[in-house]
Coordinates of C-alpha atoms in Angstrom, one line a residue:
Chain A
X1 CA -63.5 44.0 23.1
X2 CA -63.4 41.4 25.8
X3 CA -65.2 38.8 23.1
X4 CA -63.4 39.9 20.1
X5 CA -59.9 39.5 21.8
X6 CA -60.8 36.4 23.3
X7 CA -62.1 35.9 19.5
X8 CA -58.4 37.0 18.8
X9 CA -56.8 35.4 21.0
X10 CA -58.6 31.8 20.2
X11 CA -57.5 32.5 16.5
X12 CA -54.3 33.1 16.9
X13 CA -53.7 29.8 19.8
X14 CA -55.8 27.8 16.8
X15 CA -53.2 28.9 14.3
X16 CA -50.4 28.4 16.7
X17 CA -51.6 24.8 16.9
X18 CA -52.7 23.8 13.5
X19 CA -49.0 24.8 12.8
X20 CA -47.7 22.8 15.5
X21 CA -49.9 20.5 14.6
X22 CA -48.2 20.1 11.4
X23 CA -44.9 20.8 12.2
X24 CA -45.5 17.8 14.6
X25 CA -47.1 15.3 11.5
X26 CA -44.4 17.1 9.2
X27 CA -41.6 15.6 11.7
X28 CA -43.2 12.5 12.6
X29 CA -43.2 12.0 8.9
X30 CA -39.9 12.9 8.6
X31 CA -38.5 10.9 11.4
X32 CA -41.1 7.8 10.5
X33 CA -39.3 8.1 6.8
X34 CA -35.5 8.2 8.4
X35 CA -36.5 5.4 10.0
X36 CA -38.1 3.6 7.2
X37 CA -34.7 4.1 5.3
X38 CA -32.6 3.0 8.6
X39 CA -34.7 -0.6 8.5
X40 CA -34.3 -1.1 5.0
X41 CA -30.4 -0.2 5.3
X42 CA -30.1 -2.7 8.0
X43 CA -32.3 -5.6 5.9
X44 CA -30.1 -4.9 3.3
X45 CA -26.8 -4.9 5.3
X46 CA -28.4 -8.7 6.1
X47 CA -29.1 -9.6 3.3
X48 CA -25.9 -8.7 1.3
X49 CA -24.3 -10.5 4.3
X50 CA -26.4 -13.5 3.1
X51 CA -25.7 -13.2 -0.3
X52 CA -21.6 -13.2 0.9
X53 CA -20.9 -10.3 -1.4
X54 CA -17.5 -9.1 1.1
X55 CA -16.1 -12.7 0.8
X56 CA -15.8 -11.7 -3.4
X57 CA -15.8 -8.1 -3.4
X58 CA -12.8 -7.9 -1.1
X59 CA -9.2 -8.3 -1.8
X60 CA -7.0 -10.1 0.9
X61 CA -6.0 -7.9 2.8
X62 CA -7.8 -4.8 1.6
X63 CA -10.7 -2.8 2.0
X64 CA -14.4 -4.2 2.2
X65 CA -16.0 -4.5 -1.1
X66 CA -13.4 -2.7 -2.7
X67 CA -13.3 -5.3 -5.1
X68 CA -10.1 -6.6 -7.1
X69 CA -10.4 -10.3 -5.7
X70 CA -9.3 -12.8 -8.5
X71 CA -11.2 -15.6 -9.4
X72 CA -9.8 -18.0 -12.1
X73 CA -11.8 -19.4 -14.2
X74 CA -11.5 -21.8 -17.6
X75 CA -11.1 -18.8 -19.7
X76 CA -8.5 -16.8 -17.9
X77 CA -9.1 -14.3 -14.4
X78 CA -11.4 -12.4 -13.9
X79 CA -11.5 -9.9 -10.8
X80 CA -14.2 -8.7 -8.5
X81 CA -15.5 -5.1 -8.8
X82 CA -15.7 -2.2 -6.3
X83 CA -19.3 -2.1 -5.3
X84 CA -18.8 0.4 -2.3
X85 CA -21.0 3.5 -3.3
X86 CA -18.0 5.7 -4.7
X87 CA -19.3 7.6 -7.4
X88 CA -16.5 7.1 -10.0
X89 CA -14.8 3.6 -9.2
X90 CA -18.1 2.2 -7.4
X91 CA -21.1 1.9 -7.9
X92 CA -22.6 5.3 -6.4
X93 CA -23.4 6.3 -9.4
X94 CA -26.1 3.1 -9.9
X95 CA -29.7 3.9 -10.5
X96 CA -32.1 1.5 -8.8
X97 CA -32.9 0.8 -12.2
X98 CA -29.3 -0.2 -12.9
X99 CA -28.6 -2.0 -9.8
X100 CA -31.8 -4.2 -10.4
X101 CA -30.3 -5.1 -13.9
X102 CA -26.7 -5.9 -12.7
X103 CA -28.4 -8.2 -10.1
X104 CA -31.4 -9.7 -11.9
X105 CA -29.9 -10.2 -15.3
X106 CA -26.1 -9.3 -15.2
X107 CA -25.8 -6.6 -16.9
X108 CA -24.4 -3.5 -15.6
X109 CA -24.0 0.5 -16.7
X110 CA -20.5 -0.6 -18.8
X111 CA -21.8 -4.0 -20.3
X112 CA -22.6 -7.4 -19.8
X113 CA -21.0 -8.8 -16.5
X114 CA -19.6 -12.7 -16.8
X115 CA -21.3 -15.3 -14.7
X116 CA -18.5 -15.2 -12.2
X117 CA -21.5 -13.0 -10.2
X118 CA -23.6 -14.9 -9.6
X119 CA -26.6 -13.4 -11.1
X120 CA -28.1 -16.6 -12.7
X121 CA -28.7 -17.3 -9.2
X122 CA -29.5 -13.4 -8.0
X123 CA -31.9 -12.8 -10.3
X124 CA -35.1 -14.8 -8.2
X125 CA -34.5 -11.9 -5.5
X126 CA -37.6 -10.4 -5.1
X127 CA -38.1 -6.2 -5.8
X128 CA -38.5 -5.8 -2.3
X129 CA -35.0 -7.1 -1.4
X130 CA -33.4 -5.9 -4.4
X131 CA -34.3 -2.4 -3.0
X132 CA -33.4 -2.9 0.3
X133 CA -30.0 -4.3 -1.0
X134 CA -29.2 -1.3 -3.1
X135 CA -30.1 0.9 -0.1
X136 CA -27.4 -0.6 1.8
X137 CA -25.1 -0.2 -0.7
X138 CA -25.8 3.8 -1.7
X139 CA -24.7 4.2 1.9
X140 CA -21.7 1.7 2.2
X141 CA -18.5 3.9 2.9
X142 CA -16.9 5.2 -0.7
X143 CA -13.7 3.8 -1.4
X144 CA -12.2 4.9 -4.3
X145 CA -10.7 1.9 -6.0
X146 CA -10.0 1.2 -9.5
X147 CA -11.5 -2.0 -11.2
X148 CA -8.8 -4.3 -12.5
X149 CA -9.3 -5.6 -16.3
X150 CA -10.1 -8.9 -16.7
X151 CA -7.7 -11.3 -18.2
X152 CA -9.6 -13.4 -20.2
X153 CA -8.5 -14.4 -23.6
X154 CA -9.9 -13.9 -27.2
X155 CA -12.8 -15.0 -27.9
X156 CA -14.3 -15.2 -24.2
X157 CA -13.0 -11.1 -23.5
X158 CA -15.8 -10.2 -26.5
X159 CA -18.5 -9.3 -23.8
X160 CA -21.1 -9.5 -26.5
X161 CA -21.1 -13.3 -26.4
X162 CA -22.2 -13.0 -23.0
X163 CA -25.8 -12.2 -24.9
X164 CA -26.2 -15.3 -26.4
X165 CA -25.1 -17.2 -23.4
X166 CA -27.5 -15.2 -21.6
X167 CA -30.0 -15.9 -24.1
X168 CA -29.4 -19.7 -23.9
X169 CA -28.8 -19.8 -20.5
X170 CA -30.5 -17.1 -18.0
X171 CA -34.0 -15.3 -17.7
X172 CA -35.0 -13.3 -15.2
X173 CA -37.8 -14.8 -13.6
X174 CA -39.5 -14.8 -9.8
X175 CA -38.7 -16.8 -6.7
X176 CA -41.8 -19.5 -7.0
X177 CA -42.0 -20.8 -3.5
X178 CA -43.3 -24.7 -3.5
X179 CA -46.7 -25.0 -2.5
X180 CA -46.3 -28.6 -1.0
X181 CA -44.1 -27.0 1.3
X182 CA -44.0 -25.4 4.5
X183 CA -43.2 -21.1 4.8
X184 CA -39.7 -22.3 6.6
X185 CA -38.7 -24.6 4.1
X186 CA -39.7 -22.1 1.0
X187 CA -37.9 -19.3 3.1
X188 CA -34.7 -22.1 3.4
X189 CA -34.5 -22.6 -0.4
X190 CA -34.8 -18.8 -1.1
X191 CA -31.8 -18.1 1.2
X192 CA -29.7 -21.2 0.2
X193 CA -30.9 -21.2 -3.8
X194 CA -30.9 -17.4 -4.5
X195 CA -29.3 -14.8 -1.7
X196 CA -26.5 -18.1 -0.1
X197 CA -26.3 -19.0 -4.5
X198 CA -24.9 -22.2 -3.3
X199 CA -25.9 -23.9 -6.7
X200 CA -22.8 -21.6 -8.4
X201 CA -20.1 -23.6 -6.4
X202 CA -22.4 -27.1 -5.2
X203 CA -23.8 -28.1 -8.8
X204 CA -22.1 -29.5 -11.7
X205 CA -22.0 -27.4 -15.3
X206 CA -23.0 -28.6 -18.6
X207 CA -21.2 -28.0 -21.7
X208 CA -21.7 -24.4 -22.0
X209 CA -20.3 -23.6 -18.3
X210 CA -24.1 -23.4 -17.2
X211 CA -25.2 -25.0 -13.9
X212 CA -27.0 -28.3 -14.7
X213 CA -30.5 -28.6 -13.4
X214 CA -30.5 -31.8 -13.2
X215 CA -28.1 -32.3 -11.1
X216 CA -28.5 -29.9 -8.5
X217 CA -26.1 -29.5 -5.3
X218 CA -24.6 -32.8 -6.6
X219 CA -21.0 -31.2 -6.2
X220 CA -17.9 -30.8 -8.4
X221 CA -14.4 -29.6 -8.3
X222 CA -13.3 -26.6 -7.9
X223 CA -9.9 -25.7 -8.4
X224 CA -8.0 -27.8 -5.6
X225 CA -11.3 -28.9 -4.1
X226 CA -14.7 -30.5 -4.7
X227 CA -17.7 -28.2 -3.4
X228 CA -19.1 -30.9 -1.9
X229 CA -22.7 -33.3 -2.8
X230 CA -25.1 -31.4 -0.4
X231 CA -28.6 -33.2 -1.9
X232 CA -30.5 -34.0 1.3
X233 CA -29.9 -37.4 0.0
X234 CA -25.8 -37.2 0.8
X235 CA -26.7 -35.5 3.9
X236 CA -29.3 -37.5 5.5
X237 CA -27.2 -40.7 4.6
X238 CA -23.9 -39.0 6.5
X239 CA -26.4 -38.7 9.6
X240 CA -26.2 -34.6 9.4
X241 CA -28.4 -33.1 11.8
X242 CA -29.9 -29.8 12.3
X243 CA -27.3 -29.1 15.1
X244 CA -24.6 -30.1 12.8
X245 CA -25.3 -27.8 10.2
X246 CA -26.1 -25.1 12.4
X247 CA -22.6 -25.7 14.3
X248 CA -20.6 -25.8 10.8
X249 CA -22.5 -22.6 9.4
X250 CA -22.4 -20.6 12.8
X251 CA -18.5 -21.8 13.8
X252 CA -17.1 -23.4 10.5
X253 CA -16.5 -26.8 12.4
X254 CA -19.0 -29.4 13.6
X255 CA -18.3 -33.2 15.3
X256 CA -18.3 -34.0 11.4
X257 CA -15.6 -32.0 10.5
X258 CA -14.4 -28.2 9.5
X259 CA -15.0 -26.4 6.2
X260 CA -12.0 -25.4 4.1
X261 CA -11.3 -23.5 0.9
X262 CA -14.1 -21.5 -0.5
X263 CA -16.5 -22.4 2.3
X264 CA -14.3 -20.5 5.2
X265 CA -14.9 -17.1 3.8
X266 CA -18.7 -17.9 3.5
X267 CA -19.0 -19.4 6.7
X268 CA -17.0 -16.4 8.5
X269 CA -18.3 -13.4 6.0
X270 CA -21.9 -14.8 5.9
X271 CA -23.7 -18.0 7.0
X272 CA -22.3 -17.3 10.5
X273 CA -24.8 -14.1 10.6
X274 CA -28.2 -16.0 10.1
X275 CA -30.8 -15.6 12.3
X276 CA -32.2 -18.2 14.2
X277 CA -35.2 -18.6 12.4
X278 CA -33.4 -18.2 9.0
X279 CA -31.2 -21.2 10.0
X280 CA -33.5 -23.2 10.9
X281 CA -35.1 -22.6 7.3
X282 CA -31.6 -23.4 5.7
X283 CA -31.2 -26.4 7.5
X284 CA -34.5 -28.1 7.1
X285 CA -34.4 -27.0 3.3
X286 CA -30.9 -28.6 2.8
X287 CA -32.1 -31.5 5.1
X288 CA -35.4 -31.8 3.4
X289 CA -36.5 -32.3 6.8
X290 CA -38.1 -30.1 9.2
X291 CA -38.2 -32.4 12.2
X292 CA -35.2 -33.4 14.6
X293 CA -33.1 -35.8 13.4
X294 CA -31.3 -38.1 15.8
X295 CA -27.1 -37.7 15.6
X296 CA -26.3 -41.3 15.4
X297 CA -22.8 -42.6 16.9
X298 CA -19.6 -41.7 14.8
X299 CA -17.7 -44.6 13.7
X300 CA -14.8 -45.4 15.2
X301 CA -13.5 -49.3 13.6
X302 CA -10.9 -50.1 16.0
X303 CA -6.8 -50.0 14.4
X304 CA -6.0 -52.7 12.1
X305 CA -2.4 -52.4 12.5
X306 CA -1.5 -54.9 9.6
X307 CA -3.2 -52.5 7.4
X308 CA -1.1 -50.5 4.6
X309 CA -1.8 -47.0 5.8
X310 CA -1.7 -47.9 9.7
X311 CA 2.3 -46.6 10.3
X312 CA 1.6 -43.4 8.3
X313 CA -1.2 -42.7 10.1
X314 CA 0.5 -43.0 13.7
X315 CA 3.5 -41.1 12.3
X316 CA 2.1 -38.3 10.6
X317 CA -1.1 -37.9 11.7
X318 CA -2.1 -38.9 15.2
X319 CA -0.1 -35.9 16.6
X320 CA -2.7 -33.3 15.5
X321 CA -5.5 -35.9 14.8
X322 CA -5.5 -38.2 18.0
X323 CA -4.2 -42.0 18.0
X324 CA -7.8 -42.7 18.1
X325 CA -9.0 -40.3 15.6
X326 CA -10.2 -38.2 18.8
X327 CA -8.9 -34.6 17.1
X328 CA -8.0 -32.0 19.9
X329 CA -9.9 -28.7 20.0
X330 CA -8.9 -25.7 18.5
X331 CA -6.0 -27.8 16.8
X332 CA -7.7 -30.4 14.3
X333 CA -10.7 -32.1 14.3
X334 CA -11.8 -35.0 14.9
X335 CA -11.9 -37.9 12.4
X336 CA -14.9 -39.9 13.3
X337 CA -17.6 -39.8 10.8
X338 CA -15.8 -36.9 9.7
X339 CA -17.6 -35.7 6.4
X340 CA -14.7 -35.4 3.9
X341 CA -13.5 -39.2 4.5
X342 CA -17.2 -40.1 4.4
X343 CA -18.3 -39.7 1.1
X344 CA -17.9 -41.9 -2.4
X345 CA -15.9 -39.2 -3.5
X346 CA -12.4 -39.3 -2.4
X347 CA -11.2 -35.6 -3.7
X348 CA -11.1 -33.7 -1.0
X349 CA -9.9 -36.2 0.8
X350 CA -6.6 -36.8 -1.5
X351 CA -6.5 -33.0 -2.3
X352 CA -6.2 -32.1 1.5
X353 CA -3.4 -34.3 2.1
X354 CA -1.7 -33.2 -0.9
X355 CA -2.3 -29.0 -0.2
X356 CA -3.0 -29.1 3.1
X357 CA -5.8 -26.5 4.5
X358 CA -4.8 -22.8 5.7
X359 CA -5.5 -22.1 9.5
X360 CA -8.6 -21.2 10.4
X361 CA -9.9 -18.3 12.9
X362 CA -13.1 -18.0 13.8
X363 CA -13.0 -15.7 17.3
X364 CA -10.8 -14.7 20.3
X365 CA -11.1 -18.3 21.5
X366 CA -11.5 -20.6 18.6
X367 CA -8.9 -21.4 15.8
X368 CA -7.9 -24.4 13.5
X369 CA -4.1 -24.7 12.7
X370 CA -2.8 -25.0 9.4
X371 CA -2.5 -28.7 8.0
X372 CA 0.7 -29.5 6.0
X373 CA 0.7 -30.1 2.6
X374 CA 2.2 -33.9 2.3
X375 CA 2.5 -33.5 -1.9
X376 CA 6.1 -33.9 -1.6
X377 CA 6.2 -36.3 1.3
X378 CA 4.1 -39.1 0.1
X379 CA 3.9 -41.1 -3.6
X380 CA 0.8 -42.3 -5.2
X381 CA 0.9 -45.5 -3.1
X382 CA 1.4 -43.9 0.3
X383 CA -1.1 -41.7 -0.1
X384 CA -3.9 -44.9 -1.9
X385 CA -3.1 -46.6 1.6
X386 CA -3.7 -43.7 4.2
X387 CA -6.8 -42.6 2.4
X388 CA -8.2 -46.2 2.4
X389 CA -6.8 -46.8 6.0
X390 CA -8.9 -43.2 7.6
X391 CA -12.2 -44.1 5.2
X392 CA -12.1 -47.6 6.8
X393 CA -11.4 -47.2 10.5
X394 CA -13.5 -44.0 10.8
X395 CA -16.4 -44.6 8.6
X396 CA -18.6 -47.3 6.8
X397 CA -16.5 -46.7 3.3
X398 CA -14.6 -49.6 1.8
X399 CA -10.5 -49.5 1.2
X400 CA -11.2 -49.5 -2.6
X401 CA -9.9 -47.1 -3.9
X402 CA -7.2 -47.6 -6.2
X403 CA -3.6 -46.1 -7.0
X404 CA -4.8 -44.7 -10.4
X405 CA -7.6 -42.7 -8.7
X406 CA -4.9 -41.1 -6.6
X407 CA -2.8 -40.6 -9.4
X408 CA -5.5 -38.9 -11.8
X409 CA -6.4 -36.4 -9.0
X410 CA -3.0 -35.4 -8.1
X411 CA -2.3 -35.2 -11.8
X412 CA -5.2 -33.1 -12.7
X413 CA -5.2 -31.3 -9.8
X414 CA -1.5 -29.7 -10.8
X415 CA -2.7 -29.1 -14.1
X416 CA -5.6 -26.9 -12.4
X417 CA -3.5 -25.2 -10.1
X418 CA -1.0 -24.6 -12.5
Chain B
X1 CA -0.3 -52.8 22.1
X2 CA 4.1 -52.1 20.9
X3 CA 6.2 -52.2 18.1
X4 CA 9.3 -52.1 17.0
X5 CA 11.4 -49.2 15.7
X6 CA 14.9 -48.8 14.6
X7 CA 16.8 -45.9 13.3
X8 CA 19.9 -44.0 13.2
X9 CA 20.1 -40.8 15.8
X10 CA 23.0 -39.0 15.8
X11 CA 25.0 -41.0 13.9
X12 CA 24.5 -43.8 16.5
X13 CA 21.8 -46.6 15.5
X14 CA 18.9 -47.0 18.0
X15 CA 16.9 -50.3 18.7
X16 CA 15.0 -52.2 17.1
X17 CA 13.4 -50.9 20.2
X18 CA 10.1 -51.7 21.4
X19 CA 7.8 -48.6 21.8
X20 CA 4.4 -48.4 22.5
X21 CA 1.6 -47.2 20.4
X22 CA 1.0 -43.4 19.8
X23 CA 4.5 -42.8 21.1
X24 CA 5.4 -39.3 20.1
X25 CA 9.2 -38.8 18.5
X26 CA 9.6 -36.2 21.2
X27 CA 9.1 -38.6 24.2
X28 CA 10.9 -41.2 22.3
X29 CA 14.1 -38.9 22.2
X30 CA 13.5 -37.7 26.2
X31 CA 12.2 -41.1 27.7
X32 CA 13.9 -43.5 25.5
X33 CA 17.2 -41.7 24.4
X34 CA 18.0 -39.5 27.2
X35 CA 18.5 -36.7 24.1
X36 CA 16.7 -33.7 26.5
X37 CA 17.7 -31.3 24.2
X38 CA 15.3 -31.3 21.8
X39 CA 12.2 -28.9 23.8
X40 CA 8.6 -29.4 23.9
X41 CA 6.6 -26.6 23.7
X42 CA 3.4 -25.9 22.3
X43 CA 2.8 -29.8 21.9
X44 CA 1.0 -28.6 18.9
X45 CA 3.3 -28.0 16.1
X46 CA 3.5 -24.1 16.1
X47 CA 5.8 -23.2 17.9
X48 CA 8.8 -25.4 16.1
X49 CA 10.6 -25.8 19.0
X50 CA 11.0 -29.2 18.8
X51 CA 12.1 -29.2 15.5
X52 CA 14.8 -32.2 14.0
X53 CA 16.6 -32.7 11.1
X54 CA 16.3 -36.1 8.9
X55 CA 17.7 -36.7 6.2
X56 CA 15.3 -37.1 3.0
X57 CA 15.0 -37.8 -0.2
X58 CA 18.2 -37.6 -2.6
X59 CA 20.3 -36.8 0.5
X60 CA 18.3 -33.2 0.9
X61 CA 17.8 -32.8 5.0
X62 CA 14.4 -32.0 6.1
X63 CA 13.0 -30.7 9.4
X64 CA 10.5 -32.2 11.0
X65 CA 8.6 -31.4 14.4
X66 CA 8.7 -34.3 17.0
X67 CA 5.7 -33.1 19.0
X68 CA 3.3 -33.9 16.6
X69 CA 4.8 -37.0 14.6
X70 CA 4.5 -40.3 15.6
X71 CA 7.9 -42.4 16.2
X72 CA 7.2 -44.2 13.2
X73 CA 7.8 -41.6 10.9
X74 CA 11.2 -41.6 12.0
X75 CA 11.8 -45.3 11.2
X76 CA 14.9 -46.6 9.7
X77 CA 15.5 -43.1 8.9
X78 CA 19.2 -41.0 10.1
X79 CA 18.0 -38.3 12.5
X80 CA 19.9 -35.6 13.6
X81 CA 19.0 -33.2 17.1
X82 CA 20.9 -30.2 18.7
X83 CA 23.0 -32.8 20.7
X84 CA 24.3 -33.9 17.2
X85 CA 25.8 -30.7 16.0
X86 CA 29.0 -30.3 18.6
X87 CA 32.1 -31.7 18.2
X88 CA 33.3 -33.9 21.1
X89 CA 36.2 -36.1 22.2
X90 CA 36.3 -39.4 23.2
X91 CA 34.9 -39.0 26.5
X92 CA 31.8 -37.0 25.5
X93 CA 33.3 -33.8 25.9
X94 CA 32.5 -30.7 23.7
X95 CA 35.6 -29.8 21.8
X96 CA 34.3 -27.5 18.5
X97 CA 30.8 -25.5 18.3
X98 CA 29.3 -25.7 14.8
X99 CA 29.4 -21.9 13.0
X100 CA 25.6 -22.0 13.8
X101 CA 25.8 -22.4 17.1
X102 CA 29.0 -19.9 17.4
X103 CA 27.4 -17.6 15.4
X104 CA 24.1 -17.6 17.8
X105 CA 26.6 -17.7 20.7
X106 CA 27.9 -14.4 19.2
X107 CA 25.0 -12.8 18.7
X108 CA 23.4 -13.1 22.1
X109 CA 20.8 -14.8 20.0
X110 CA 19.0 -16.6 22.9
X111 CA 17.9 -15.7 26.1
X112 CA 16.0 -18.6 28.0
X113 CA 17.4 -21.1 25.3
X114 CA 14.2 -23.4 24.8
X115 CA 13.4 -22.9 21.1
X116 CA 17.5 -22.3 20.3
X117 CA 17.6 -26.1 19.7
X118 CA 14.3 -25.6 16.7
X119 CA 16.4 -22.4 15.5
X120 CA 20.0 -24.3 15.3
X121 CA 18.4 -27.5 13.6
X122 CA 16.2 -25.2 11.0
X123 CA 19.4 -22.6 10.1
X124 CA 22.1 -26.0 9.9
X125 CA 19.3 -27.1 7.3
X126 CA 18.9 -23.6 5.7
X127 CA 22.8 -23.8 5.4
X128 CA 23.2 -27.3 4.1
X129 CA 20.1 -26.1 1.0
X130 CA 22.0 -23.2 0.7
X131 CA 25.4 -24.8 -0.1
X132 CA 23.5 -27.3 -2.6
X133 CA 21.8 -23.7 -4.4
X134 CA 23.1 -20.4 -3.6
X135 CA 21.2 -17.8 -3.7
X136 CA 21.8 -14.1 -4.3
X137 CA 23.2 -12.2 -1.6
X138 CA 20.4 -9.7 -1.9
X139 CA 17.8 -12.3 -1.3
X140 CA 19.3 -13.5 2.1
X141 CA 17.1 -11.2 4.4
X142 CA 14.1 -12.9 2.8
X143 CA 15.3 -16.3 2.3
X144 CA 16.0 -16.3 6.1
X145 CA 12.3 -15.0 6.9
X146 CA 11.1 -17.9 4.8
X147 CA 13.0 -20.5 6.7
X148 CA 12.9 -19.1 10.2
X149 CA 9.2 -17.5 9.8
X150 CA 7.6 -20.4 11.8
X151 CA 9.5 -20.6 14.6
X152 CA 8.5 -19.0 17.9
X153 CA 10.4 -17.3 20.7
X154 CA 8.7 -16.3 23.7
X155 CA 11.5 -14.0 24.9
X156 CA 11.0 -12.4 21.1
X157 CA 14.5 -12.4 20.5
X158 CA 14.3 -13.4 16.7
X159 CA 16.1 -9.7 15.7
X160 CA 19.7 -11.3 16.9
X161 CA 18.4 -14.8 15.5
X162 CA 18.0 -13.4 12.0
X163 CA 21.3 -10.8 12.2
X164 CA 23.3 -13.9 13.6
X165 CA 21.9 -16.1 10.3
X166 CA 22.4 -13.3 8.1
X167 CA 25.9 -12.4 9.3
X168 CA 27.2 -16.5 9.0
X169 CA 25.6 -16.8 5.1
X170 CA 27.0 -14.1 4.2
X171 CA 30.3 -14.9 5.3
X172 CA 30.1 -18.1 4.1
X173 CA 31.3 -19.1 1.2
X174 CA 29.5 -20.7 -1.8
X175 CA 26.0 -20.1 -0.1
X176 CA 25.7 -16.8 -2.0
X177 CA 26.1 -15.1 -5.3

């Protein structure tokens, strides 16, 4: 009896132990899976931030990722779409394969996407990152908001044409690290070229509006501003340091000026979220240099009171930018070594004076006030004199901008805006 | 370093007068002309308290903030400050306020009064614009909002300012249709 009893008791205990083990094991597995999924979603959220999805898929004053932001293209207006997890109006009904094709091939379940969606850069995303992004988007808050039809004129409104464009300009390939470069440099290349899709704005386009691979990052005019030349040659010529770029990408300003136009939302929503390690990778890639760079003194060549443009500067600009261009914290950037002035192209210097800059808010203690537009105040000669004055006073550039150049920029800008 | 500047302020010829480099217009008004009605507020061009009127191209007046503008900007131009609105007798005593000033008084628009000169100048310029290009009566509120929205009143007396301007525009012949 005793033996039997013991045996029964022992069996019962073993059985309970086994069940408990299975439950614990099962519970651990479930908990582990949940943890993995949470990690995947968090990773996808970070990647989506670096991919700048919010900036393009959020209408002004609207709900995040719900789409509807207009993009003016040479062919008409395209509206970004709802990419929340809403199953009716968003992408909640996408399978992973649907999502992969949209990101890599520009083909959604509803047909071809216009290349305003930068699948021409995103196609280099790794499968692991695409899966993380999918996990994140399928867990975003669903927002019911119908997509707007694009306002593209004939024949470009026939999306079948995009198949031909893709055949000529697009191929889904994989990101290939450069074995001659470090892991950090390659990580930077991946972040900048793929997720950050910087080339979509900073690389000139060819005759059929594909990024020109021979002019990678050499800068091009977009509407009222010019996306800068961000080749390592140009950035190093302007003495950008790792710290300068880090400041610009995290705060929107650095000792060499502030971002403006389309770069403001990029910094606000995207690059300011880069981890320290990824930031260094990005700056190492952009500068093509991993070593620390010495920050050279910023130029202030002194005032030439006889120069045309001096009185205009003192009357209109010095109030905010300072008598000697020293700027004012939280109001206006300094001009010494200012990157916008220190460029071969004066497009942005002229366009900023013509159009002004909207106010920019970064955090509770840092904002920059709006700069007024002077299109109606200055004629072409005054603008030319002012730009030449500022370039020679605060950079090593020469006063060689002719009035015809400024006139061309004003004329072309009017055409592009209207 | 200094330079010589001349301009017309409230119909009075000023200068040529020697001024230092970097002098702001509000300093010129206060320190050189003793015209202290124009108030220095934020000093960064945001609050618009320091706004004056400058006769612009084609006789169209424009408003300019004097705290961020160098005195060079006003060289050889006609400038109107808050002191230049009311009528005065030969002894310099005020004999008659302008309709804009009266409207603000009648509506008890201002409290501390720091922003008032800016509101008066902006409203006066708006009235002059509307006299040349009237607007539909239904659009008056929107027009006022556009013209005055940048003016900051720390006492938050906006409603009375806006009501005063609205009544004035709607009751002045030729500004609306």
